[in-house]
PDB file of C-alpha atoms in Angstrom:
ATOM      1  CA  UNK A   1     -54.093   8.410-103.991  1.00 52.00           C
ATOM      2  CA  UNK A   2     -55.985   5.607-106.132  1.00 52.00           C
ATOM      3  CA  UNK A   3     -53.143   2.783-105.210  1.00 53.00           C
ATOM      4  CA  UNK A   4     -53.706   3.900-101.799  1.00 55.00           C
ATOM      5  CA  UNK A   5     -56.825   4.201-101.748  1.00 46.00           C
ATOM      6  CA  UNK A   6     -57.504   0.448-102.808  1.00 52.00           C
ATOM      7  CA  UNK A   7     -54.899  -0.655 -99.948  1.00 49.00           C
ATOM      8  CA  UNK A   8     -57.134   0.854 -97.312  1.00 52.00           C
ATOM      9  CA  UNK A   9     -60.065  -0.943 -99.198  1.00 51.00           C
ATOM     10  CA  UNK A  10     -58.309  -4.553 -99.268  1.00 56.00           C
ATOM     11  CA  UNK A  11     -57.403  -4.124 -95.811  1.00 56.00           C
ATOM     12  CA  UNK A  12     -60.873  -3.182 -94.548  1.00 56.00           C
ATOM     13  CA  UNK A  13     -61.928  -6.178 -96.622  1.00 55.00           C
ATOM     14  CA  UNK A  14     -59.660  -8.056 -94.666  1.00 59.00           C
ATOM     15  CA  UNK A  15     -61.263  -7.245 -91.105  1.00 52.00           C
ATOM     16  CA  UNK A  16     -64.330  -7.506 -92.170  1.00 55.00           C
ATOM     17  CA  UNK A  17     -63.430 -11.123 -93.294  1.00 58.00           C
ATOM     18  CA  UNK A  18     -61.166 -12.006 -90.382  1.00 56.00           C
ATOM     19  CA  UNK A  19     -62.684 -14.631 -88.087  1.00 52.00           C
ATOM     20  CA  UNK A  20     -66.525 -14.185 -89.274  1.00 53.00           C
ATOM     21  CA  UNK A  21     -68.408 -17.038 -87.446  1.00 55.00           C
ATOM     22  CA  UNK A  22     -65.569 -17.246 -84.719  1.00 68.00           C
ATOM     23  CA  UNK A  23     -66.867 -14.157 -82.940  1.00 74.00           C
ATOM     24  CA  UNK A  24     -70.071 -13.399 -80.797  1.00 79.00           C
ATOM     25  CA  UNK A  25     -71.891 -15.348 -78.580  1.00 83.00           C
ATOM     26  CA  UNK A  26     -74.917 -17.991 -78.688  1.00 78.00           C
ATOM     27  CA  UNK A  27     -77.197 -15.013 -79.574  1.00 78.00           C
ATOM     28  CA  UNK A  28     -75.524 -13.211 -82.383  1.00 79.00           C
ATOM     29  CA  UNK A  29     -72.647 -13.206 -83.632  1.00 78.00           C
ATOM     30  CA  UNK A  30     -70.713 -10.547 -84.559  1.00 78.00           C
ATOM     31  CA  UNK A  31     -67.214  -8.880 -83.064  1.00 80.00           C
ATOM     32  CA  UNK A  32     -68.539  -6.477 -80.084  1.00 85.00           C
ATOM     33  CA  UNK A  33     -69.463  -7.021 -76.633  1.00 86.00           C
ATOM     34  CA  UNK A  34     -71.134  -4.597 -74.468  1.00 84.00           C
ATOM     35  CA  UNK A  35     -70.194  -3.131 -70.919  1.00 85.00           C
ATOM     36  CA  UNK A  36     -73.816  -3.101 -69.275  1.00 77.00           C
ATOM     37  CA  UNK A  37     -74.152   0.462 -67.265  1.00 75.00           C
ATOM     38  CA  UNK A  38     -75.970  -1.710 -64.204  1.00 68.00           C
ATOM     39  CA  UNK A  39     -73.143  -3.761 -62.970  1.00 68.00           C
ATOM     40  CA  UNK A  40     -70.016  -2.249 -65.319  1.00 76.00           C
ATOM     41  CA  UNK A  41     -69.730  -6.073 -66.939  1.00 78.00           C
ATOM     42  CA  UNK A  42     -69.180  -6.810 -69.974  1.00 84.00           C
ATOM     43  CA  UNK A  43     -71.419  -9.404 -72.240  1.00 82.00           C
ATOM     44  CA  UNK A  44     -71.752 -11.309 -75.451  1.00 83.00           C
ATOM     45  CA  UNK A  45     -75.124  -9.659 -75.378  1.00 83.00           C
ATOM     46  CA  UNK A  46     -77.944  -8.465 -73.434  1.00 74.00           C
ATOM     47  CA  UNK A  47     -79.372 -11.740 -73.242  1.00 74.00           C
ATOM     48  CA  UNK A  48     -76.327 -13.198 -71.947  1.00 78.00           C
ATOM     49  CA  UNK A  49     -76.336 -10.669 -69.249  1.00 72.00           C
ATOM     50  CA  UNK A  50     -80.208 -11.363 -68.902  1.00 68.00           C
ATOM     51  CA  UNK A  51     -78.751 -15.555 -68.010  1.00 69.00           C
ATOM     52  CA  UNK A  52     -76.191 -14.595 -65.977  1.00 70.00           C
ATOM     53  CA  UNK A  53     -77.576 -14.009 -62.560  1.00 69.00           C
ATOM     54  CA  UNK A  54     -81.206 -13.197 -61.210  1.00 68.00           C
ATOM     55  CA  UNK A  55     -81.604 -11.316 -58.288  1.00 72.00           C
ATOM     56  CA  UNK A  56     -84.679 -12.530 -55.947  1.00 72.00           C
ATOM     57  CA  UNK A  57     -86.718  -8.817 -55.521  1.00 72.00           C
ATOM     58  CA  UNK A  58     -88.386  -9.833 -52.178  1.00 73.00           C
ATOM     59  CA  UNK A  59     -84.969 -10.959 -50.786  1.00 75.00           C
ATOM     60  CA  UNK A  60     -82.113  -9.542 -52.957  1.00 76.00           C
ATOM     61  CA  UNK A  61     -80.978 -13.013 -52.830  1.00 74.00           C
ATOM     62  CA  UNK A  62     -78.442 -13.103 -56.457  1.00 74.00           C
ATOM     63  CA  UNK A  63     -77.482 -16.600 -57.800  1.00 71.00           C
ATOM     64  CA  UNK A  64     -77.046 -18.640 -61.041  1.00 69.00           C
ATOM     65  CA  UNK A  65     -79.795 -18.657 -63.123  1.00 63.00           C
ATOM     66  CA  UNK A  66     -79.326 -22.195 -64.316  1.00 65.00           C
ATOM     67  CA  UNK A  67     -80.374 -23.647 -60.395  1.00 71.00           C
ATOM     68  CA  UNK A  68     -83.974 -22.814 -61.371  1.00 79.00           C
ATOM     69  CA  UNK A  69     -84.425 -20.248 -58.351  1.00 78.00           C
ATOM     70  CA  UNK A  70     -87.747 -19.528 -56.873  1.00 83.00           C
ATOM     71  CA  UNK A  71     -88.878 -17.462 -53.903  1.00 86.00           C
ATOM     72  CA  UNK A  72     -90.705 -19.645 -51.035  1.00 89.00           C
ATOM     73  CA  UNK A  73     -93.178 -16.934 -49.434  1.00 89.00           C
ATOM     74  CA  UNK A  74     -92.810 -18.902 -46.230  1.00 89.00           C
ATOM     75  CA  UNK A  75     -89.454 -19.883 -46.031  1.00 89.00           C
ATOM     76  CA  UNK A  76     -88.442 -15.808 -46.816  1.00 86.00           C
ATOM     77  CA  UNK A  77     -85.747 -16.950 -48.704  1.00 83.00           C
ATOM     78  CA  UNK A  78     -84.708 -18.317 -51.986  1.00 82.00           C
ATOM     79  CA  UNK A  79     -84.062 -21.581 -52.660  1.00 83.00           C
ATOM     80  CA  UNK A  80     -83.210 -23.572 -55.753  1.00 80.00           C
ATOM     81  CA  UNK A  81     -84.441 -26.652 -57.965  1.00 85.00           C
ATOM     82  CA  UNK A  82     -87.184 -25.432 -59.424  1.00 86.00           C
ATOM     83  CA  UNK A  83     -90.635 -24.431 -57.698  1.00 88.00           C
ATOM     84  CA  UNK A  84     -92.766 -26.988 -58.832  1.00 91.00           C
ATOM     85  CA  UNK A  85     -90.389 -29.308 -57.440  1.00 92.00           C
ATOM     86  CA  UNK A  86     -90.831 -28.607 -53.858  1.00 92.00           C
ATOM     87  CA  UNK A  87     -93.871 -27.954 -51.673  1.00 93.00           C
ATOM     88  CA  UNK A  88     -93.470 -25.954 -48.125  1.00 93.00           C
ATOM     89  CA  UNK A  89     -94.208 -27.918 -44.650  1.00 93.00           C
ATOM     90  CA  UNK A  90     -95.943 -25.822 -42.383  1.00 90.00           C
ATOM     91  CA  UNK A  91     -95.631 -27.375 -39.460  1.00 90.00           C
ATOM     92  CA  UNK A  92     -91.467 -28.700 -40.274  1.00 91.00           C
ATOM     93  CA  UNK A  93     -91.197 -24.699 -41.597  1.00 90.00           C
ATOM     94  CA  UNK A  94     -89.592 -25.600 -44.757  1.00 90.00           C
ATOM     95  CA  UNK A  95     -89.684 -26.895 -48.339  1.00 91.00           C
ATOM     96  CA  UNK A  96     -89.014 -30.785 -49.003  1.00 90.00           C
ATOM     97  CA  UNK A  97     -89.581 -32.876 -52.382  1.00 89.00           C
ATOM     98  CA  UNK A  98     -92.561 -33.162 -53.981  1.00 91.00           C
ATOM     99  CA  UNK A  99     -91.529 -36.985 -53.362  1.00 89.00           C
ATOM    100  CA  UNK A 100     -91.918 -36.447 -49.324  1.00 88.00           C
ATOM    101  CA  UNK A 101     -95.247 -34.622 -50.074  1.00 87.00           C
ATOM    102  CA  UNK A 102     -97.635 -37.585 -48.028  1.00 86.00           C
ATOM    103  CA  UNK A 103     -94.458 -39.856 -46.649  1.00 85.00           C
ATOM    104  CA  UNK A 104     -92.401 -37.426 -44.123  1.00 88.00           C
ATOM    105  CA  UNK A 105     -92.982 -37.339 -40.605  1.00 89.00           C
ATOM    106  CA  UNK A 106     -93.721 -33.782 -39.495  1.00 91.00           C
ATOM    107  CA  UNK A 107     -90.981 -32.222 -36.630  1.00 91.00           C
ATOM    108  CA  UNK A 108     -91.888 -28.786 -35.946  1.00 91.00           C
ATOM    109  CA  UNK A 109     -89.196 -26.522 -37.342  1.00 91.00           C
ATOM    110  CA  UNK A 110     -87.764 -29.494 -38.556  1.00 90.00           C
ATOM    111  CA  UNK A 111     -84.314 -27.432 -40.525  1.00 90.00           C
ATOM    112  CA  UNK A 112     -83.803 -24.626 -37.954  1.00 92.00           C
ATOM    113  CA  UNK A 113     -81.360 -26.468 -36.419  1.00 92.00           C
ATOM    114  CA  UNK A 114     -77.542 -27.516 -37.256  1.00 94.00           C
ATOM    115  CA  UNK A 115     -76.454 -30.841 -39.125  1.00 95.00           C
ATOM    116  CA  UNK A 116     -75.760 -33.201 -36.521  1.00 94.00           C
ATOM    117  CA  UNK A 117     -72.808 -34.469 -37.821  1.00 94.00           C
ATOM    118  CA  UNK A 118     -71.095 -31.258 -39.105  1.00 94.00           C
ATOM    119  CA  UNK A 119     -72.436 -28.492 -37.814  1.00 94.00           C
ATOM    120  CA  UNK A 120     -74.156 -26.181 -40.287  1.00 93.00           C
ATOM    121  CA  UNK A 121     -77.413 -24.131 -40.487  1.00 93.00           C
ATOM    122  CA  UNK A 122     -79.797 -26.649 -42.513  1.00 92.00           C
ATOM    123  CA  UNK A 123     -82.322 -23.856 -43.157  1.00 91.00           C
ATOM    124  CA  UNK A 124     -80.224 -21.809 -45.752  1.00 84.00           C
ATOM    125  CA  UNK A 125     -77.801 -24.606 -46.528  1.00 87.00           C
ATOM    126  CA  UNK A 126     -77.051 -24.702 -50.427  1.00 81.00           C
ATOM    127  CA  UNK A 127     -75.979 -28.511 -50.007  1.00 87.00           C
ATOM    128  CA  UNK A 128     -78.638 -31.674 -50.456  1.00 88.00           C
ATOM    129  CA  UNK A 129     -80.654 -32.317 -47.548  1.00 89.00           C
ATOM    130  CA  UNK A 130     -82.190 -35.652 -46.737  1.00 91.00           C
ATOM    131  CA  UNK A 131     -85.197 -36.379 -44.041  1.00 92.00           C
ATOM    132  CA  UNK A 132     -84.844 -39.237 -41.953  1.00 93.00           C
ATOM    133  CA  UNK A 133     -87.779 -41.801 -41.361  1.00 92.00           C
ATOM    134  CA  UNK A 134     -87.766 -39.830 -38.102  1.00 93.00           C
ATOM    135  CA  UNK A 135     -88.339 -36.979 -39.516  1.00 93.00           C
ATOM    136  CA  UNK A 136     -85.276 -34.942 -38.162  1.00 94.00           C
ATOM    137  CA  UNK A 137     -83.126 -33.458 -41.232  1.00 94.00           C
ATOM    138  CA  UNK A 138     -79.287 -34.009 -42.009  1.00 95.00           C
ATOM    139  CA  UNK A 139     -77.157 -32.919 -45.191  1.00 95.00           C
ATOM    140  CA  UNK A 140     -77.291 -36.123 -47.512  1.00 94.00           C
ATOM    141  CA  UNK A 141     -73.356 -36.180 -47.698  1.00 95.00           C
ATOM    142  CA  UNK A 142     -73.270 -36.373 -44.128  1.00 96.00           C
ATOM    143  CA  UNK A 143     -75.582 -39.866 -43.975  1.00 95.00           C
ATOM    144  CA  UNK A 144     -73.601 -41.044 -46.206  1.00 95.00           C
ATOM    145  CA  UNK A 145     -70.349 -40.384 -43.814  1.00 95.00           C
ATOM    146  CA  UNK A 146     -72.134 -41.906 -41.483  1.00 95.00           C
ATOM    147  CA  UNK A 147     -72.654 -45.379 -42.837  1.00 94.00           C
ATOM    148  CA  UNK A 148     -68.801 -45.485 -43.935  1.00 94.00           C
ATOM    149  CA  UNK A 149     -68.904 -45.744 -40.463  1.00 93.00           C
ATOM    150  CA  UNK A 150     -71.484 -48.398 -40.005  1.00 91.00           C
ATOM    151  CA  UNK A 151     -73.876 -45.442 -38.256  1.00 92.00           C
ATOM    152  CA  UNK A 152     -77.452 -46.285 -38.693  1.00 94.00           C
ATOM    153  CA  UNK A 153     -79.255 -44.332 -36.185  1.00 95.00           C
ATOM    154  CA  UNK A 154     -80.111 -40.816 -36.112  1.00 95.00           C
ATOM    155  CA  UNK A 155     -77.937 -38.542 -34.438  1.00 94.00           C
ATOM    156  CA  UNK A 156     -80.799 -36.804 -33.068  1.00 94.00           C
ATOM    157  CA  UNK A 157     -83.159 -38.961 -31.426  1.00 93.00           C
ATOM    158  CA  UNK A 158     -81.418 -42.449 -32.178  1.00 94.00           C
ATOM    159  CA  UNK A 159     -83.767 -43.944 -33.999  1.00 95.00           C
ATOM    160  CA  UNK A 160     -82.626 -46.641 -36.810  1.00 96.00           C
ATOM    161  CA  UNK A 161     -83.097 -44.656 -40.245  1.00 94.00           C
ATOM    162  CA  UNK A 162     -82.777 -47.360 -42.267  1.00 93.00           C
ATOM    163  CA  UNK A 163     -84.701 -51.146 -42.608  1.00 93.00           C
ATOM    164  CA  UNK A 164     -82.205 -53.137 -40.133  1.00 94.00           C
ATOM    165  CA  UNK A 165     -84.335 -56.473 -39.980  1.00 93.00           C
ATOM    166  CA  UNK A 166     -81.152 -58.126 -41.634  1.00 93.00           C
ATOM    167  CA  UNK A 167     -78.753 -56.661 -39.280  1.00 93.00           C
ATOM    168  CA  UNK A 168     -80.981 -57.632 -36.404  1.00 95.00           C
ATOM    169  CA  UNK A 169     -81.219 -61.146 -38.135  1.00 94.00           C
ATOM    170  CA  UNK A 170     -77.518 -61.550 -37.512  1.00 93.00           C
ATOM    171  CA  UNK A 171     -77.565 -60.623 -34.283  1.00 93.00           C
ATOM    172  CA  UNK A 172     -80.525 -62.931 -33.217  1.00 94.00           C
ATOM    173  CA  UNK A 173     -77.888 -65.582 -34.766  1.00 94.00           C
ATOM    174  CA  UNK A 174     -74.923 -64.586 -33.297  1.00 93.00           C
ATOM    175  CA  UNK A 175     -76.266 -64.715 -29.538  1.00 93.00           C
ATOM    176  CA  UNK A 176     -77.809 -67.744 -30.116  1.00 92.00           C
ATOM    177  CA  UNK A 177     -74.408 -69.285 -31.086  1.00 93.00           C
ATOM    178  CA  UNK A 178     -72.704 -67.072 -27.954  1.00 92.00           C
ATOM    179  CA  UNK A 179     -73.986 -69.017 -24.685  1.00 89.00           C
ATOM    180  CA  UNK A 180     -73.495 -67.472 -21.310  1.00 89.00           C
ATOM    181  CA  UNK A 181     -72.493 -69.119 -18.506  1.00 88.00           C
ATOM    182  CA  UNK A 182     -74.671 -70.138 -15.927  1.00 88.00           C
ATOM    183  CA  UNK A 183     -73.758 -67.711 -13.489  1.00 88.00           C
ATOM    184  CA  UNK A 184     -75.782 -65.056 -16.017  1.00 87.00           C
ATOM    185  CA  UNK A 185     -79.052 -67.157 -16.064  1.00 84.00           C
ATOM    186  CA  UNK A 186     -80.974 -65.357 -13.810  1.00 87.00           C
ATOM    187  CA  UNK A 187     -79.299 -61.665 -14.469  1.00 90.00           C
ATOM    188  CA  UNK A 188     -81.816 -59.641 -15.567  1.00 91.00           C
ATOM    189  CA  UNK A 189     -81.425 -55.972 -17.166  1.00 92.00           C
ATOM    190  CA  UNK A 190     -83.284 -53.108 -17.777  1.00 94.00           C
ATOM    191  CA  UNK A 191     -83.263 -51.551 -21.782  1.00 95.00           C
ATOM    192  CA  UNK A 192     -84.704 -48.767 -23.631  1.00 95.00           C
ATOM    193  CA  UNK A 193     -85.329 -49.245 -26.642  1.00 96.00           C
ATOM    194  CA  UNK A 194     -83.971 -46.786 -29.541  1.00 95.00           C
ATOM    195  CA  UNK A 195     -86.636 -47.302 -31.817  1.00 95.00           C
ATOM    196  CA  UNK A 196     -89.920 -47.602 -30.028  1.00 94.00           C
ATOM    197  CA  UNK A 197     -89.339 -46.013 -26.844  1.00 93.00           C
ATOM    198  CA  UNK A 198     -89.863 -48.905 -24.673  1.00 93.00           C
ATOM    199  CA  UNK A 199     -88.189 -50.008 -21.419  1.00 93.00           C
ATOM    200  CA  UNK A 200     -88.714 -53.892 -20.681  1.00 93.00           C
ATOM    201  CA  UNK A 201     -86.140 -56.229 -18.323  1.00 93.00           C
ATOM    202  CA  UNK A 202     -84.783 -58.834 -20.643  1.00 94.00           C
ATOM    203  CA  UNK A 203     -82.128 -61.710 -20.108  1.00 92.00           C
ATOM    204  CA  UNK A 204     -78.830 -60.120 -19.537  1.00 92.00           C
ATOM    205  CA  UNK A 205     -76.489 -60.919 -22.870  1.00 92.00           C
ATOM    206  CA  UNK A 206     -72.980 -59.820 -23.523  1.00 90.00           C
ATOM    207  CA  UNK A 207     -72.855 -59.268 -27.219  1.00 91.00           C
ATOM    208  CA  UNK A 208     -76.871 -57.636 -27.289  1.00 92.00           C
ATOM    209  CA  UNK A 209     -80.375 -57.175 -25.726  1.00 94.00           C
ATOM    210  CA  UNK A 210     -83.198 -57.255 -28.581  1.00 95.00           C
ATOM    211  CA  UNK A 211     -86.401 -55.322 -27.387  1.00 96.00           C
ATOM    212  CA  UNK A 212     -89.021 -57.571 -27.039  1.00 95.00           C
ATOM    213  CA  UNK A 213     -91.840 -55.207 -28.688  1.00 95.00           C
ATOM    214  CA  UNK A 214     -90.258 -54.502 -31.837  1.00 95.00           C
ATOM    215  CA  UNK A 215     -87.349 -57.081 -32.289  1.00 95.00           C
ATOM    216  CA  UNK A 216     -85.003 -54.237 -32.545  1.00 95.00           C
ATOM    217  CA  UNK A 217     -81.058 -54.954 -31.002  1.00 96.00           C
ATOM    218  CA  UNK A 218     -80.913 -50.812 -31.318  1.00 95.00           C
ATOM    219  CA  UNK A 219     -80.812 -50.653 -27.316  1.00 95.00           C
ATOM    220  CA  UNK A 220     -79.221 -49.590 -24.363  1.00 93.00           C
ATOM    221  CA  UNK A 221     -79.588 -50.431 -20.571  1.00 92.00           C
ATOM    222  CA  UNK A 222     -80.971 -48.235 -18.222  1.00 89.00           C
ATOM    223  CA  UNK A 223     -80.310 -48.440 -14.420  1.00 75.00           C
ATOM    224  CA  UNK A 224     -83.420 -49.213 -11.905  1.00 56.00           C
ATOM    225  CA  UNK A 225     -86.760 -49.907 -13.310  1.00 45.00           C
ATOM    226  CA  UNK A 226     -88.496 -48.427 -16.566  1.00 42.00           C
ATOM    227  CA  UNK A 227     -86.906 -44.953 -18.191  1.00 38.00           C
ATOM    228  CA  UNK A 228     -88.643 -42.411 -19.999  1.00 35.00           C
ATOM    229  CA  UNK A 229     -87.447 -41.811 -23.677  1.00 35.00           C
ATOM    230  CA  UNK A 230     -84.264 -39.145 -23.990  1.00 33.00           C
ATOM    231  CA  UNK A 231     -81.527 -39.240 -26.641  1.00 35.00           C
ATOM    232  CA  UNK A 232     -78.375 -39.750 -25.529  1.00 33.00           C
ATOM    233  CA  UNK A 233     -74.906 -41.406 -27.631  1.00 32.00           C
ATOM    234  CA  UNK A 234     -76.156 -44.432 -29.795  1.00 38.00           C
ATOM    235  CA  UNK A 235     -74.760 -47.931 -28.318  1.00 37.00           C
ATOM    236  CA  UNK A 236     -76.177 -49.830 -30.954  1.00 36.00           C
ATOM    237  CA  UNK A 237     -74.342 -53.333 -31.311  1.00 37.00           C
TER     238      UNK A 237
END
């Protein structure tokens, strides 16, 4: 009974000693884990079932905890990145960067639309957004599509979204070096501009017509006279 005894002892001994500090979790540690009764999970700890998810009690929205969630009253929704990150537009009817607080340009409702370029609700999108010096809104990834492309104008209203004084530099060099023939010296054309909105009747040119208000090549001809402003497919040069 003694000799027996003692083996039970040595071998309890040996549990107790077998993988002490390899066990537990970043709270405790020690060889258990606990199957919490509210989702039937099972845990290091309380605490890590505390880190594991947070559930939004206005919306019942649950995600990550470590994307800094916070509840926008007027959005109605979650969203993530921390809430002293972000401030919410009224008038766009969203939240944007503290960095866009006094720079954006306001469009009314400005993410209750789809991405432009591939199709998906902005509003509850869990992908980066960027705002355009337009003001319209498009997934980041997407811009960035766009300019392997050589894109550089909104898909929305056409508008460059980017400084193009270089590109239009070019240009003013490259039609300077292309001469047309004399049968084009008195063609004249009517263009709207992208960029500023305005129709004017410039020199017909084969490679580009700059808008004489803004410098901008970002144009397209229009038939007749003068054209009101509406978006259409960009046929920048």
């Amino acid at each position: 009974m003694e000799i027996s005894f003692q083996l039970k002892m040595s071998s309890e001994e040996s549990l107790m000693e077998l993988g002490y500090g390899d066990f537990g979790c970043s709270h405790y540690r020690r060889r258990c884990k606990i199957r919490t009764p509210c989702c039937d999970e099972i845990f290091g700890c309380r605490h890590c079932h505390n880190e594991s998810k947070v559930i939004c009690s206005l919306c019942a929205t649950e995600q990550d905890v470590s994307k800094n969630q916070y509840h926008c009253n007027e959005c109605g929704i979650c969203r993530t990145g921390g809430g002293e990150n972000f401030f919410h537009c009224s008038k766009c009817g969203c939240c944007y960067s503290n960095l866009l607080k006094d720079s954006h340009k306001c469009v009314e409702r400005a993410m209750h639309h789809n991405c432009p370029v591939c199709f998906e609700f902005l509003f509850d999108t869990t992908r980066d957004i960027t705002v355009l010096r337009c003001g319209h809104t498009i997934h980041l990834e997407c811009v960035k599509e766009m300019e392997r492309h050589f894109r550089y104008s909104c898909p929305i209203c056409l508008k460059s979204y980017c400084d193009m004084s270089q590109v239009w530099g070019k240009l003013d060099q490259e039609v300077a070096s292309t001469p047309m023939s004399q049968m084009y010296d008195n063609k004249m054309v009517w263009i709207l501009c992208n960029d500023c909105g305005e129709s004017s009747e410039v020199n017909f040119h084969v490679l580009a017509h700059k808008c004489p208000k803004c410098n901008s090549y970002n144009t397209r001809k229009t038939r007749g006279g003068p054209a009101s402003y509406s978006p259409g497919i960009s046929q920048m040069m």
